[in-house]
PDB file of C-alpha atoms in Angstrom:
ATOM      1  CA  LEU A   4      13.155  -8.505  25.665  1.00 87.00           C
ATOM      2  CA  ILE A   5      13.119  -6.870  22.209  1.00 88.00           C
ATOM      3  CA  ALA A   6      11.939 -10.129  20.656  1.00 92.00           C
ATOM      4  CA  LEU A   7       9.150 -10.497  23.212  1.00 94.00           C
ATOM      5  CA  VAL A   8       7.893  -6.955  22.614  1.00 94.00           C
ATOM      6  CA  GLY A   9       8.182  -7.306  18.820  1.00 94.00           C
ATOM      7  CA  PHE A  10       6.335 -10.605  18.664  1.00 93.00           C
ATOM      8  CA  SER A  11       3.672  -9.267  21.027  1.00 95.00           C
ATOM      9  CA  VAL A  12       3.084  -6.251  18.793  1.00 94.00           C
ATOM     10  CA  ILE A  13       2.852  -8.481  15.708  1.00 92.00           C
ATOM     11  CA  ILE A  14       0.383 -10.808  17.443  1.00 94.00           C
ATOM     12  CA  ILE A  15      -1.724  -7.806  18.449  1.00 94.00           C
ATOM     13  CA  GLY A  16      -1.599  -6.659  14.811  1.00 93.00           C
ATOM     14  CA  ILE A  17      -2.738 -10.058  13.580  1.00 93.00           C
ATOM     15  CA  VAL A  18      -5.642  -9.948  16.022  1.00 94.00           C
ATOM     16  CA  MET A  19      -6.494  -6.500  14.637  1.00 93.00           C
ATOM     17  CA  ILE A  20      -6.890  -8.020  11.171  1.00 91.00           C
ATOM     18  CA  ILE A  21      -9.884  -9.943  12.500  1.00 92.00           C
ATOM     19  CA  THR A  22     -11.149  -7.267  14.886  1.00 91.00           C
ATOM     20  CA  PRO A  23     -11.411  -3.566  14.077  1.00 88.00           C
ATOM     21  CA  GLY A  24      -8.098  -1.832  14.495  1.00 87.00           C
ATOM     22  CA  PRO A  25      -5.100  -0.361  12.665  1.00 90.00           C
ATOM     23  CA  ALA A  26      -3.410  -3.666  11.826  1.00 87.00           C
ATOM     24  CA  ILE A  27      -1.810  -2.102   8.757  1.00 87.00           C
ATOM     25  CA  LEU A  28       0.186   0.146  11.105  1.00 90.00           C
ATOM     26  CA  VAL A  29       0.764  -2.209  14.025  1.00 92.00           C
ATOM     27  CA  ILE A  30       2.253  -5.151  12.101  1.00 90.00           C
ATOM     28  CA  PRO A  31       5.001  -3.054  10.430  1.00 91.00           C
ATOM     29  CA  ALA A  32       5.711  -1.492  13.833  1.00 93.00           C
ATOM     30  CA  GLY A  33       6.233  -4.987  15.232  1.00 93.00           C
ATOM     31  CA  LEU A  34       8.526  -5.823  12.325  1.00 92.00           C
ATOM     32  CA  ALA A  35      10.484  -2.629  12.964  1.00 93.00           C
ATOM     33  CA  ILE A  36      10.945  -3.625  16.596  1.00 94.00           C
ATOM     34  CA  LEU A  37      12.026  -7.136  15.613  1.00 93.00           C
ATOM     35  CA  SER A  38      14.395  -5.773  12.955  1.00 92.00           C
ATOM     36  CA  LEU A  39      16.529  -4.350  15.752  1.00 92.00           C
ATOM     37  CA  GLU A  40      17.454  -7.896  16.687  1.00 92.00           C
ATOM     38  CA  PHE A  41      16.709 -10.199  13.708  1.00 93.00           C
ATOM     39  CA  LEU A  42      18.001 -10.006  10.153  1.00 93.00           C
ATOM     40  CA  TRP A  43      14.932 -11.807   8.723  1.00 92.00           C
ATOM     41  CA  ALA A  44      12.664  -9.114  10.190  1.00 91.00           C
ATOM     42  CA  ARG A  45      14.849  -6.399   8.677  1.00 92.00           C
ATOM     43  CA  ARG A  46      14.568  -8.086   5.263  1.00 93.00           C
ATOM     44  CA  ALA A  47      10.792  -8.489   5.617  1.00 91.00           C
ATOM     45  CA  LEU A  48      10.442  -4.822   6.589  1.00 90.00           C
ATOM     46  CA  LYS A  49      12.561  -3.790   3.598  1.00 92.00           C
ATOM     47  CA  LYS A  50      10.359  -5.881   1.248  1.00 92.00           C
ATOM     48  CA  LEU A  51       7.214  -4.397   2.802  1.00 89.00           C
ATOM     49  CA  LYS A  52       8.528  -0.859   2.277  1.00 90.00           C
ATOM     50  CA  ALA A  53       9.343  -1.618  -1.369  1.00 94.00           C
ATOM     51  CA  TYR A  54       5.887  -3.131  -1.909  1.00 91.00           C
ATOM     52  CA  LEU A  55       4.193  -0.093  -0.354  1.00 89.00           C
ATOM     53  CA  ARG A  56       6.300   2.283  -2.456  1.00 92.00           C
ATOM     54  CA  ILE A  57       5.243   0.485  -5.658  1.00 94.00           C
ATOM     55  CA  ALA A  58       1.587   0.423  -4.551  1.00 91.00           C
ATOM     56  CA  ARG A  59       1.689   4.161  -3.828  1.00 91.00           C
ATOM     57  CA  GLN A  60       3.177   4.878  -7.267  1.00 92.00           C
ATOM     58  CA  LYS A  61       0.487   2.771  -8.988  1.00 91.00           C
ATOM     59  CA  THR A  62      -2.259   4.486  -7.005  1.00 91.00           C
ATOM     60  CA  ARG A  63      -0.972   7.940  -7.905  1.00 91.00           C
ATOM     61  CA  ARG A  64      -0.621   6.957 -11.552  1.00 89.00           C
ATOM     62  CA  ARG A  65      -4.196   5.619 -11.670  1.00 89.00           C
ATOM     63  CA  ALA A  66      -5.563   8.724  -9.948  1.00 87.00           C
ATOM     64  CA  ALA A  67      -3.775  10.971 -12.444  1.00 86.00           C
ATOM     65  CA  GLN A  68      -5.040   8.845 -15.333  1.00 85.00           C
ATOM     66  CA  LYS A  69      -8.629   9.025 -14.069  1.00 85.00           C
ATOM     67  CA  ALA A  70      -8.374  12.789 -13.611  1.00 83.00           C
ATOM     68  CA  SER A  71      -7.036  13.126 -17.147  1.00 83.00           C
ATOM     69  CA  GLN A  72      -9.861  10.975 -18.546  1.00 81.00           C
ATOM     70  CA  LYS A  73     -12.438  12.978 -16.623  1.00 81.00           C
ATOM     71  CA  ALA A  74     -11.019  16.267 -17.931  1.00 79.00           C
ATOM     72  CA  SER A  75     -10.985  14.874 -21.468  1.00 78.00           C
ATOM     73  CA  ARG A  76     -14.638  13.817 -21.189  1.00 78.00           C
ATOM     74  CA  LYS A  77     -15.655  17.223 -19.870  1.00 76.00           C
ATOM     75  CA  ALA A  78     -13.794  18.995 -22.660  1.00 74.00           C
ATOM     76  CA  SER A  79     -15.364  16.822 -25.354  1.00 73.00           C
ATOM     77  CA  GLN A  80     -18.831  17.259 -23.825  1.00 72.00           C
ATOM     78  CA  LYS A  81     -18.281  20.990 -23.860  1.00 72.00           C
ATOM     79  CA  ALA A  82     -17.429  20.744 -27.524  1.00 70.00           C
ATOM     80  CA  GLY A  83     -20.659  18.805 -28.106  1.00 66.00           C
ATOM     81  CA  ARG A  84     -19.111  15.425 -28.809  1.00 56.00           C
ATOM     82  CA  ARG A  85     -19.343  12.214 -26.902  1.00 54.00           C
ATOM     83  CA  ALA A  86     -16.060  11.070 -25.374  1.00 52.00           C
ATOM     84  CA  ALA A  87     -14.666   7.832 -26.702  1.00 58.00           C
ATOM     85  CA  PRO A  88     -14.723   5.059 -24.092  1.00 61.00           C
ATOM     86  CA  THR A  89     -11.348   4.294 -22.607  1.00 63.00           C
ATOM     87  CA  ASP A  90      -9.968   0.976 -21.487  1.00 64.00           C
ATOM     88  CA  PRO A  91      -9.711   0.948 -17.662  1.00 65.00           C
ATOM     89  CA  TRP A  92      -6.829  -1.530 -17.748  1.00 70.00           C
ATOM     90  CA  PRO A  93      -3.416  -0.140 -18.709  1.00 58.00           C
TER      91      PRO A  93
END
């Protein structure tokens, strides 16, 4: 029964990739349901969580870097100088 519900939720999530819907939330929910019964689903969910954690850290780092660059440009414009261009790739 758990497997049937889990696979159904994942299939609905896959359909939501094509059609409008919160597939990014539904597919992990299906994996969480399946992880109650299957070790491979638990491993996949663990890998997904690690991937999302890394992506969140990179996003926060880039946002902080952009904010710092913007503040630097504003400060140099205030001082009457043109800000040096920065490389967008770390």
